[in-house]
CSV table of C-alpha atoms and ligand atoms in Angstrom, one decimal:
chain,number,residue,atom,x,y,z
A,1,MET,CA,-4.4,17.0,61.4
A,2,ASN,CA,-0.7,17.2,60.4
A,3,GLN,CA,0.2,17.9,56.8
A,4,GLU,CA,2.3,15.2,55.2
A,5,ASN,CA,6.1,15.9,55.3
A,6,THR,CA,6.0,18.3,58.2
A,7,ILE,CA,8.1,17.9,61.3
A,8,VAL,CA,5.8,17.0,64.2
A,9,ALA,CA,8.4,16.9,67.0
A,10,ASN,CA,11.8,18.2,67.7
A,11,PHE,CA,14.1,17.5,70.7
A,12,ALA,CA,17.5,18.4,71.9
A,13,ILE,CA,19.8,17.0,74.6
A,14,SER,CA,21.8,19.6,76.5
A,15,TYR,CA,25.2,18.9,78.1
A,16,PHE,CA,26.3,20.5,81.4
A,17,ARG,CA,29.7,21.1,82.9
A,18,TYR,CA,31.3,23.6,85.3
A,19,LEU,CA,34.7,22.2,85.9
A,20,ASP,CA,37.1,21.5,83.1
A,21,GLU,CA,39.8,18.8,83.2
A,22,ASN,CA,42.3,21.2,84.6
A,23,GLY,CA,40.0,22.1,87.5
A,24,ILE,CA,39.1,25.5,86.1
A,25,CYS,CA,35.5,26.5,86.6
A,26,SER,CA,34.1,28.1,83.5
A,27,LYS,CA,30.7,29.3,84.9
A,28,GLU,CA,29.3,30.9,88.0
A,29,LEU,CA,28.6,28.1,90.5
A,30,PRO,CA,25.4,28.0,92.6
A,31,ALA,CA,25.9,29.5,96.0
A,32,TYR,CA,26.2,26.2,98.0
A,33,LEU,CA,28.9,25.0,95.5
A,34,GLN,CA,30.9,28.1,96.2
A,35,ASP,CA,31.3,27.2,99.9
A,36,PRO,CA,34.9,25.9,100.3
A,37,GLN,CA,33.8,23.7,103.2
A,38,HIS,CA,31.2,22.0,101.1
A,39,ILE,CA,33.6,21.4,98.2
A,40,GLU,CA,36.1,20.0,100.7
A,41,LYS,CA,33.4,17.6,101.9
A,42,LEU,CA,32.7,16.5,98.3
A,43,TYR,CA,36.4,16.1,97.6
A,44,LYS,CA,37.0,14.1,100.8
A,45,MET,CA,34.1,11.7,100.1
A,46,MET,CA,35.5,11.0,96.6
A,47,ALA,CA,38.9,10.4,98.0
A,48,LYS,CA,37.5,8.1,100.8
A,49,THR,CA,35.6,6.1,98.2
A,50,ARG,CA,38.7,5.6,96.2
A,51,ILE,CA,40.8,4.5,99.2
A,52,PHE,CA,38.0,2.1,100.1
A,53,ASP,CA,37.8,0.8,96.5
A,54,LYS,CA,41.5,0.1,96.3
A,55,LYS,CA,41.4,-1.8,99.6
A,56,ALA,CA,38.4,-3.9,98.5
A,57,ILE,CA,40.3,-5.0,95.4
A,58,THR,CA,43.2,-6.0,97.6
A,59,LEU,CA,40.8,-8.0,99.8
A,60,GLN,CA,39.4,-9.9,96.8
A,61,ARG,CA,42.9,-10.6,95.5
A,62,THR,CA,43.9,-12.2,98.8
A,63,GLY,CA,40.8,-14.3,98.9
A,64,LYS,CA,39.0,-12.3,101.6
A,65,LEU,CA,36.2,-10.9,99.5
A,66,GLY,CA,34.1,-12.3,96.6
A,67,THR,CA,33.9,-10.7,93.1
A,68,TYR,CA,33.9,-7.0,93.5
A,69,PRO,CA,33.0,-4.2,91.0
A,70,SER,CA,35.2,-1.2,91.4
A,71,THR,CA,34.0,2.4,91.1
A,72,LEU,CA,37.4,3.8,90.0
A,73,GLY,CA,36.8,6.9,87.9
A,74,GLN,CA,33.1,7.2,88.6
A,75,GLU,CA,33.4,8.8,92.1
A,76,ALA,CA,31.9,12.1,91.0
A,77,ILE,CA,28.7,10.5,90.0
A,78,CYS,CA,28.0,8.6,93.2
A,79,VAL,CA,29.3,11.3,95.5
A,80,GLY,CA,27.3,14.0,93.6
A,81,ILE,CA,24.1,11.9,94.0
A,82,GLY,CA,24.7,11.4,97.7
A,83,ALA,CA,25.3,15.1,98.2
A,84,ALA,CA,22.2,16.1,96.3
A,85,MET,CA,19.8,13.8,98.0
A,86,LYS,CA,17.9,14.6,101.2
A,87,LYS,CA,17.9,12.0,104.0
A,88,GLU,CA,14.2,11.1,103.4
A,89,ASP,CA,14.8,10.4,99.7
A,90,VAL,CA,15.5,6.9,98.6
A,91,LEU,CA,18.4,5.5,96.6
A,92,CYS,CA,17.9,2.4,94.4
A,93,PRO,CA,21.6,1.9,93.4
A,94,TYR,CA,23.3,-0.4,90.9
A,95,TYR,CA,26.6,-1.8,92.0
A,96,ARG,CA,29.1,1.1,91.7
A,97,GLU,CA,27.6,3.7,93.9
A,98,TYR,CA,29.6,3.3,97.1
A,99,GLY,CA,30.2,7.1,97.4
A,100,ALA,CA,26.4,7.8,97.4
A,101,GLN,CA,25.9,5.0,99.9
A,102,PHE,CA,28.7,6.2,102.3
A,103,TRP,CA,27.3,9.7,102.1
A,104,ARG,CA,23.9,8.3,103.1
A,105,GLY,CA,25.2,6.4,106.1
A,106,VAL,CA,25.9,3.0,104.7
A,107,ARG,CA,28.9,1.5,106.6
A,108,MET,CA,31.9,0.3,104.7
A,109,GLU,CA,31.8,-3.0,106.4
A,110,GLU,CA,28.3,-3.5,105.2
A,111,ILE,CA,29.4,-3.1,101.6
A,112,LEU,CA,32.2,-5.6,102.3
A,113,LEU,CA,29.8,-8.1,103.9
A,114,TYR,CA,27.6,-7.9,100.9
A,115,TRP,CA,30.5,-8.7,98.4
A,116,GLY,CA,31.7,-11.2,100.9
A,117,GLY,CA,28.5,-13.1,100.3
A,118,ASP,CA,26.6,-12.1,103.5
A,119,GLU,CA,23.2,-10.6,102.7
A,120,ILE,CA,23.1,-9.1,106.2
A,121,GLY,CA,25.4,-6.4,104.7
A,122,SER,CA,22.4,-5.2,102.8
A,123,ALA,CA,20.4,-4.5,106.0
A,124,PHE,CA,22.0,-1.0,106.4
A,125,LYS,CA,21.9,-0.2,110.1
A,126,ASP,CA,22.0,3.6,109.8
A,127,ASN,CA,20.1,3.7,106.5
A,128,PRO,CA,17.1,1.5,106.6
A,129,HIS,CA,15.1,3.1,103.7
A,130,ASP,CA,17.6,2.8,100.8
A,131,PHE,CA,17.5,-0.3,98.6
A,132,PRO,CA,20.3,-2.8,98.6
A,133,ILE,CA,22.9,-3.0,95.8
A,134,CYS,CA,21.2,-4.4,92.7
A,135,VAL,CA,23.2,-6.8,90.5
A,136,PRO,CA,20.4,-7.9,88.1
A,137,ILE,CA,20.8,-5.3,85.4
A,138,ALA,CA,18.1,-2.6,85.3
A,139,SER,CA,15.6,-4.2,87.7
A,140,GLN,CA,16.3,-1.5,90.3
A,141,CYS,CA,14.6,1.0,87.9
A,142,LEU,CA,11.3,-0.9,88.4
A,143,HIS,CA,11.8,-0.9,92.2
A,144,ALA,CA,12.5,2.8,92.0
A,145,VAL,CA,9.2,3.6,90.2
A,146,GLY,CA,7.4,1.5,92.7
A,147,ALA,CA,8.8,3.4,95.6
A,148,ALA,CA,8.2,6.7,93.8
A,149,PHE,CA,4.6,5.8,93.1
A,150,ALA,CA,4.2,5.1,96.9
A,151,PHE,CA,5.5,8.6,97.7
A,152,GLN,CA,3.2,10.2,95.2
A,153,TYR,CA,0.2,8.1,96.4
A,154,ARG,CA,0.9,9.0,100.0
A,155,GLN,CA,1.5,12.6,99.1
A,156,GLU,CA,5.0,12.5,100.7
A,157,LYS,CA,7.5,15.1,99.5
A,158,ARG,CA,10.2,12.5,98.8
A,159,ALA,CA,12.0,11.4,95.7
A,160,VAL,CA,13.8,8.4,94.5
A,161,VAL,CA,17.2,8.1,92.6
A,162,ALA,CA,17.8,5.0,90.5
A,163,THR,CA,21.2,4.5,89.0
A,164,ILE,CA,22.2,2.3,86.1
A,165,GLY,CA,25.0,1.6,83.6
A,166,ASP,CA,25.1,2.4,79.9
A,167,GLY,CA,24.5,-1.2,79.0
A,168,GLY,CA,21.6,-1.4,81.4
A,169,THR,CA,19.7,1.1,79.3
A,170,SER,CA,19.3,-1.5,76.6
A,171,ARG,CA,17.2,-3.7,79.0
A,172,GLY,CA,13.4,-3.8,78.9
A,173,ASP,CA,13.2,-3.0,82.7
A,174,PHE,CA,14.8,0.4,82.0
A,175,TYR,CA,12.3,1.3,79.3
A,176,GLU,CA,9.3,0.0,81.3
A,177,ALA,CA,10.3,2.1,84.3
A,178,LEU,CA,10.8,5.2,82.2
A,179,GLY,CA,7.4,4.7,80.5
A,180,VAL,CA,5.5,4.6,83.8
A,181,ALA,CA,7.7,7.4,85.3
A,182,GLY,CA,6.8,9.7,82.4
A,183,VAL,CA,3.1,9.0,82.2
A,184,TRP,CA,2.5,9.2,85.9
A,185,LYS,CA,5.0,12.0,86.5
A,186,LEU,CA,6.6,10.0,89.3
A,187,PRO,CA,9.1,11.6,91.6
A,188,VAL,CA,12.1,9.6,90.4
A,189,VAL,CA,15.5,10.6,89.0
A,190,PHE,CA,17.3,8.1,86.8
A,191,VAL,CA,21.1,8.6,86.6
A,192,ILE,CA,23.0,6.7,83.9
A,193,ASN,CA,26.6,6.0,84.6
A,194,ASN,CA,27.8,6.0,81.0
A,195,ASN,CA,31.2,4.5,81.6
A,196,GLN,CA,31.5,3.5,77.9
A,197,TRP,CA,31.6,-0.2,78.4
A,198,ALA,CA,29.2,-3.0,79.5
A,199,ILE,CA,31.8,-5.5,80.5
A,200,SER,CA,33.5,-6.1,77.0
A,201,VAL,CA,30.7,-4.5,74.9
A,202,ALA,CA,31.5,-1.0,73.9
A,203,ARG,CA,28.7,1.6,74.1
A,204,GLU,CA,28.5,1.9,70.3
A,205,LYS,CA,27.8,-1.9,70.1
A,206,GLN,CA,25.3,-1.7,72.9
A,207,THR,CA,22.9,0.8,71.3
A,208,ALA,CA,22.4,2.8,68.1
A,209,SER,CA,21.1,5.7,70.1
A,210,GLU,CA,23.1,8.9,69.6
A,211,THR,CA,22.9,9.7,73.3
A,212,LEU,CA,21.5,7.6,76.1
A,213,ALA,CA,19.7,10.5,77.5
A,214,GLN,CA,17.4,10.7,74.5
A,215,LYS,CA,15.9,7.4,75.6
A,216,GLY,CA,13.9,9.4,78.1
A,217,ILE,CA,12.4,11.7,75.5
A,218,ALA,CA,10.2,8.9,74.0
A,219,CYS,CA,8.6,8.6,77.5
A,220,GLY,CA,8.1,12.4,78.0
A,221,VAL,CA,10.8,12.5,80.6
A,222,PRO,CA,13.0,15.6,80.5
A,223,SER,CA,16.5,14.3,79.7
A,224,LEU,CA,20.0,15.8,79.7
A,225,GLN,CA,23.7,14.9,79.8
A,226,VAL,CA,26.3,16.0,82.4
A,227,ASP,CA,30.0,15.6,82.5
A,228,GLY,CA,30.0,12.7,85.0
A,229,ASN,CA,33.6,13.5,86.0
A,230,ASP,CA,32.6,17.0,87.1
A,231,ILE,CA,31.3,16.7,90.7
A,232,PHE,CA,29.7,20.2,90.5
A,233,ALA,CA,27.7,19.4,87.4
A,234,VAL,CA,26.5,16.1,88.8
A,235,THR,CA,25.5,17.5,92.2
A,236,GLN,CA,23.7,20.5,90.7
A,237,LYS,CA,21.7,18.7,88.0
A,238,VAL,CA,20.7,15.9,90.4
A,239,GLU,CA,19.7,18.5,93.0
A,240,GLU,CA,17.6,20.3,90.4
A,241,ALA,CA,16.0,17.1,89.2
A,242,LEU,CA,15.2,16.0,92.8
A,243,ALA,CA,13.6,19.4,93.5
A,244,ARG,CA,11.4,19.0,90.5
A,245,ALA,CA,10.5,15.5,91.5
A,246,ARG,CA,9.5,16.6,95.1
A,247,ASN,CA,7.5,19.4,93.7
A,248,GLY,CA,5.3,17.1,91.7
A,249,GLU,CA,6.8,18.0,88.3
A,250,GLY,CA,7.9,14.4,87.6
A,251,SER,CA,10.8,12.5,86.5
A,252,THR,CA,14.2,13.4,85.0
A,253,LEU,CA,16.8,11.3,83.1
A,254,ILE,CA,20.4,12.3,83.6
A,255,GLU,CA,23.2,10.7,81.5
A,256,ALA,CA,26.5,11.2,83.2
A,257,ILE,CA,29.4,10.8,80.8
A,258,THR,CA,32.3,9.0,82.5
A,259,TYR,CA,34.9,6.3,81.9
A,260,ARG,CA,35.5,3.0,83.7
A,261,MET,CA,39.2,3.3,84.9
A,262,CYS,CA,39.1,-0.3,86.1
A,263,ASP,CA,38.2,-3.8,85.0
A,264,HIS,CA,34.5,-4.5,85.0
A,265,THR,CA,34.9,-6.6,88.2
A,266,THR,CA,37.7,-8.4,89.8
A,267,ALA,CA,36.6,-11.4,87.6
A,268,ASP,CA,37.4,-9.4,84.4
A,269,ASP,CA,40.5,-8.5,82.5
A,270,ALA,CA,39.7,-5.3,80.5
A,271,SER,CA,43.1,-5.4,78.8
A,272,ARG,CA,41.8,-8.3,76.7
A,273,TYR,CA,39.3,-6.1,74.9
A,274,ARG,CA,40.0,-2.4,75.7
A,275,PRO,CA,42.8,-0.5,74.0
A,276,GLU,CA,45.4,0.7,76.5
A,277,ALA,CA,45.5,4.0,74.7
A,278,GLU,CA,41.9,4.6,75.4
A,279,LEU,CA,42.3,4.1,79.1
A,280,LYS,CA,45.4,6.4,79.1
A,281,ALA,CA,43.5,9.1,77.2
A,282,HIS,CA,40.9,9.2,79.9
A,283,GLU,CA,43.3,9.5,82.8
A,284,LYS,CA,43.5,13.3,82.4
A,285,PHE,CA,39.7,13.5,83.1
A,286,ASP,CA,40.0,12.0,86.5
A,287,PRO,CA,37.2,13.4,88.6
A,288,ILE,CA,39.2,13.5,91.8
A,289,LYS,CA,42.2,15.3,90.4
A,290,ARG,CA,39.9,18.0,89.0
A,291,VAL,CA,38.4,19.0,92.4
A,292,LYS,CA,41.8,18.9,94.0
A,293,GLN,CA,43.1,21.2,91.3
A,294,TYR,CA,40.2,23.5,91.9
A,295,LEU,CA,40.7,23.6,95.7
A,296,LEU,CA,44.5,24.1,95.3
A,297,SER,CA,43.9,27.0,92.9
A,298,LYS,CA,41.7,28.7,95.4
A,299,GLY,CA,44.2,28.2,98.2
A,300,ASP,CA,41.7,26.0,100.1
A,301,TRP,CA,43.9,22.8,100.1
A,302,ASP,CA,47.5,21.9,100.5
A,303,GLU,CA,49.7,18.7,100.5
A,304,ALA,CA,49.9,18.6,104.3
A,305,ARG,CA,46.1,18.4,104.5
A,306,GLU,CA,46.1,15.8,101.7
A,307,SER,CA,48.6,13.6,103.6
A,308,LYS,CA,46.6,13.9,106.8
A,309,MET,CA,43.4,13.1,104.9
A,310,ILE,CA,44.9,10.0,103.3
A,311,GLU,CA,46.2,8.8,106.6
A,312,SER,CA,42.9,9.2,108.4
A,313,PHE,CA,40.8,7.5,105.6
A,314,THR,CA,43.3,4.6,105.4
A,315,GLN,CA,42.8,4.1,109.1
A,316,GLU,CA,39.0,4.4,108.8
A,317,VAL,CA,39.0,1.8,105.9
A,318,ASN,CA,41.3,-0.6,107.8
A,319,ASP,CA,39.1,-0.4,110.9
A,320,ALA,CA,36.0,-1.2,108.7
A,321,VAL,CA,38.0,-4.1,107.2
A,322,ALA,CA,38.8,-5.4,110.7
A,323,ARG,CA,35.1,-5.3,111.6
A,324,TYR,CA,34.2,-7.1,108.4
A,325,LEU,CA,36.8,-9.9,109.0
A,326,GLU,CA,35.7,-10.3,112.6
A,327,THR,CA,32.1,-10.9,111.5
A,328,PRO,CA,31.3,-14.6,111.8
A,329,THR,CA,30.1,-16.3,108.6
A,330,PRO,CA,26.4,-17.0,109.0
A,331,PRO,CA,25.1,-20.5,108.0
A,332,ALA,CA,23.9,-20.6,104.4
A,333,GLU,CA,20.2,-20.9,105.2
A,334,VAL,CA,20.3,-17.4,106.7
A,335,MET,CA,20.0,-16.0,103.1
A,336,PHE,CA,16.5,-17.4,103.0
A,337,GLU,CA,15.6,-16.3,106.5
A,338,HIS,CA,16.9,-12.9,106.0
A,339,LEU,CA,15.3,-12.2,102.6
A,340,TYR,CA,11.8,-13.5,103.1
A,341,ALA,CA,9.1,-12.8,105.8
A,342,THR,CA,7.2,-15.8,104.4
A,343,LEU,CA,9.3,-18.2,102.3
A,344,PRO,CA,7.9,-18.8,98.8
A,345,ARG,CA,7.0,-22.4,98.3
A,346,ALA,CA,9.4,-22.8,95.4
A,347,TYR,CA,12.3,-22.4,97.8
A,348,GLU,CA,11.1,-24.7,100.6
A,349,ALA,CA,13.0,-27.7,99.4
A,350,GLN,CA,16.3,-25.7,99.0
A,351,TYR,CA,15.8,-24.3,102.4
A,352,GLN,CA,15.3,-27.7,104.1
A,353,ALA,CA,18.2,-29.2,102.2
A,354,LEU,CA,20.5,-26.4,103.4
A,355,LYS,CA,19.3,-26.7,107.0
A,356,GLU,CA,19.9,-30.4,107.0
A,357,GLY,CA,23.2,-30.1,105.3
A,358,THR,CA,24.5,-27.6,107.9
A,359,LYS,CA,23.4,-29.5,111.0
B,1,LIG,C1,19.6,-9.2,84.1
B,1,LIG,C2,21.2,-9.4,84.0
B,1,LIG,N1,21.7,-9.9,82.9
B,1,LIG,C3,23.1,-10.0,82.8
B,1,LIG,C4,23.9,-9.7,83.9
B,1,LIG,C5,25.4,-9.9,83.8
B,1,LIG,N2,26.0,-8.6,83.8
B,1,LIG,C6,26.6,-8.1,84.9
B,1,LIG,S1,27.3,-6.6,84.7
B,1,LIG,C7,26.8,-6.6,83.1
B,1,LIG,C8,27.1,-5.4,82.2
B,1,LIG,C9,26.5,-4.1,82.7
B,1,LIG,O1,27.1,-3.0,82.0
B,1,LIG,P1,26.6,-1.5,82.3
B,1,LIG,O2,25.1,-1.5,82.5
B,1,LIG,O3,27.1,-0.7,81.2
B,1,LIG,O4,27.2,-1.2,83.7
B,1,LIG,P2,28.7,-1.1,84.1
B,1,LIG,O5,29.0,-2.5,84.8
B,1,LIG,O6,29.6,-0.9,82.9
B,1,LIG,O7,28.9,0.0,85.1
B,1,LIG,C10,26.1,-7.7,82.7
B,1,LIG,C11,25.6,-8.0,81.4
B,1,LIG,C12,23.2,-9.3,85.0
B,1,LIG,N3,23.9,-9.0,86.1
B,1,LIG,N4,21.9,-9.1,85.1
């Protein structure tokens, strides 16, 4: 029995970073992250993601894409996750993880089809096991624990990564998922993209929690923070968490600290609520510049290679856009046919009405 006025529990949240904002590495990197070819691969995927992102915004602005959420400034998180995962693992992403999806074989035109309103974009041809983009905030965390439970039950050495925004951690689904992940030691890694804003709601107004990582502590889930603009820290900590998960040691919560360098979506204007000075102050933490600095300082990159890379990714993105634009728009009832093996009764009337309307 505890004595009155004694401390019965203590916890701490650690913060990890390798690469500072000038691209200087302060600690010894794990061996695989010392390989210049691997670093180049990480850098290139971050750069490709940014080129894609910029193009997607242009498509929306010219009426060729629906509302689109940019991932500008968050490329280290998604690319780090993609690089850390094994093929047989499963990703349950929220809507800013293109870098992880590209790494895992999702095609650029599939992402465009999705944001263009065609659900067939979610049926990834080269990546049939990952979950589609999840727009309802935090529900993907429940899907993730379901998949993780299946792996545990079938004794498969696979793990799941669920990603979420800072605002999403205030939702019940997030806590429910963490609760079951903790108590059943499920092979799932939760990664929070703490980009400081949930649309116009600042992180401080979203939650009184000192860190978002500590939300895992209550559920017995080991929890930590990483510099989410440091690709090395993200890759390494997600890799470690996935190894623990596959070894039956359970779940981990990683809060990746970053900043949204863009509007919330193309339907938003962040200048109406976010101080310009705050955005400017974060520019120097740009995750892509950091890796480039690092590669340049080691003599493993130069401006000629940079130009060649940009040219080749621009071409790749343009080709994907052409394939997207050439895809015929399916009739509206396809969304029902595509989503359901057996249509729930509640949707029958809507389905019939659509079918009759499109004849
Ligand atoms: C269940 C649900 N409620 C509300 C919304 C509307 N909504 C879309 S994005 C968003 C804010 C999410 O912020 P955060 O989780 O911090 O992620 P971020 O977009 O900043 O990356 C909200 C409330 C939604 N998509 N789903």
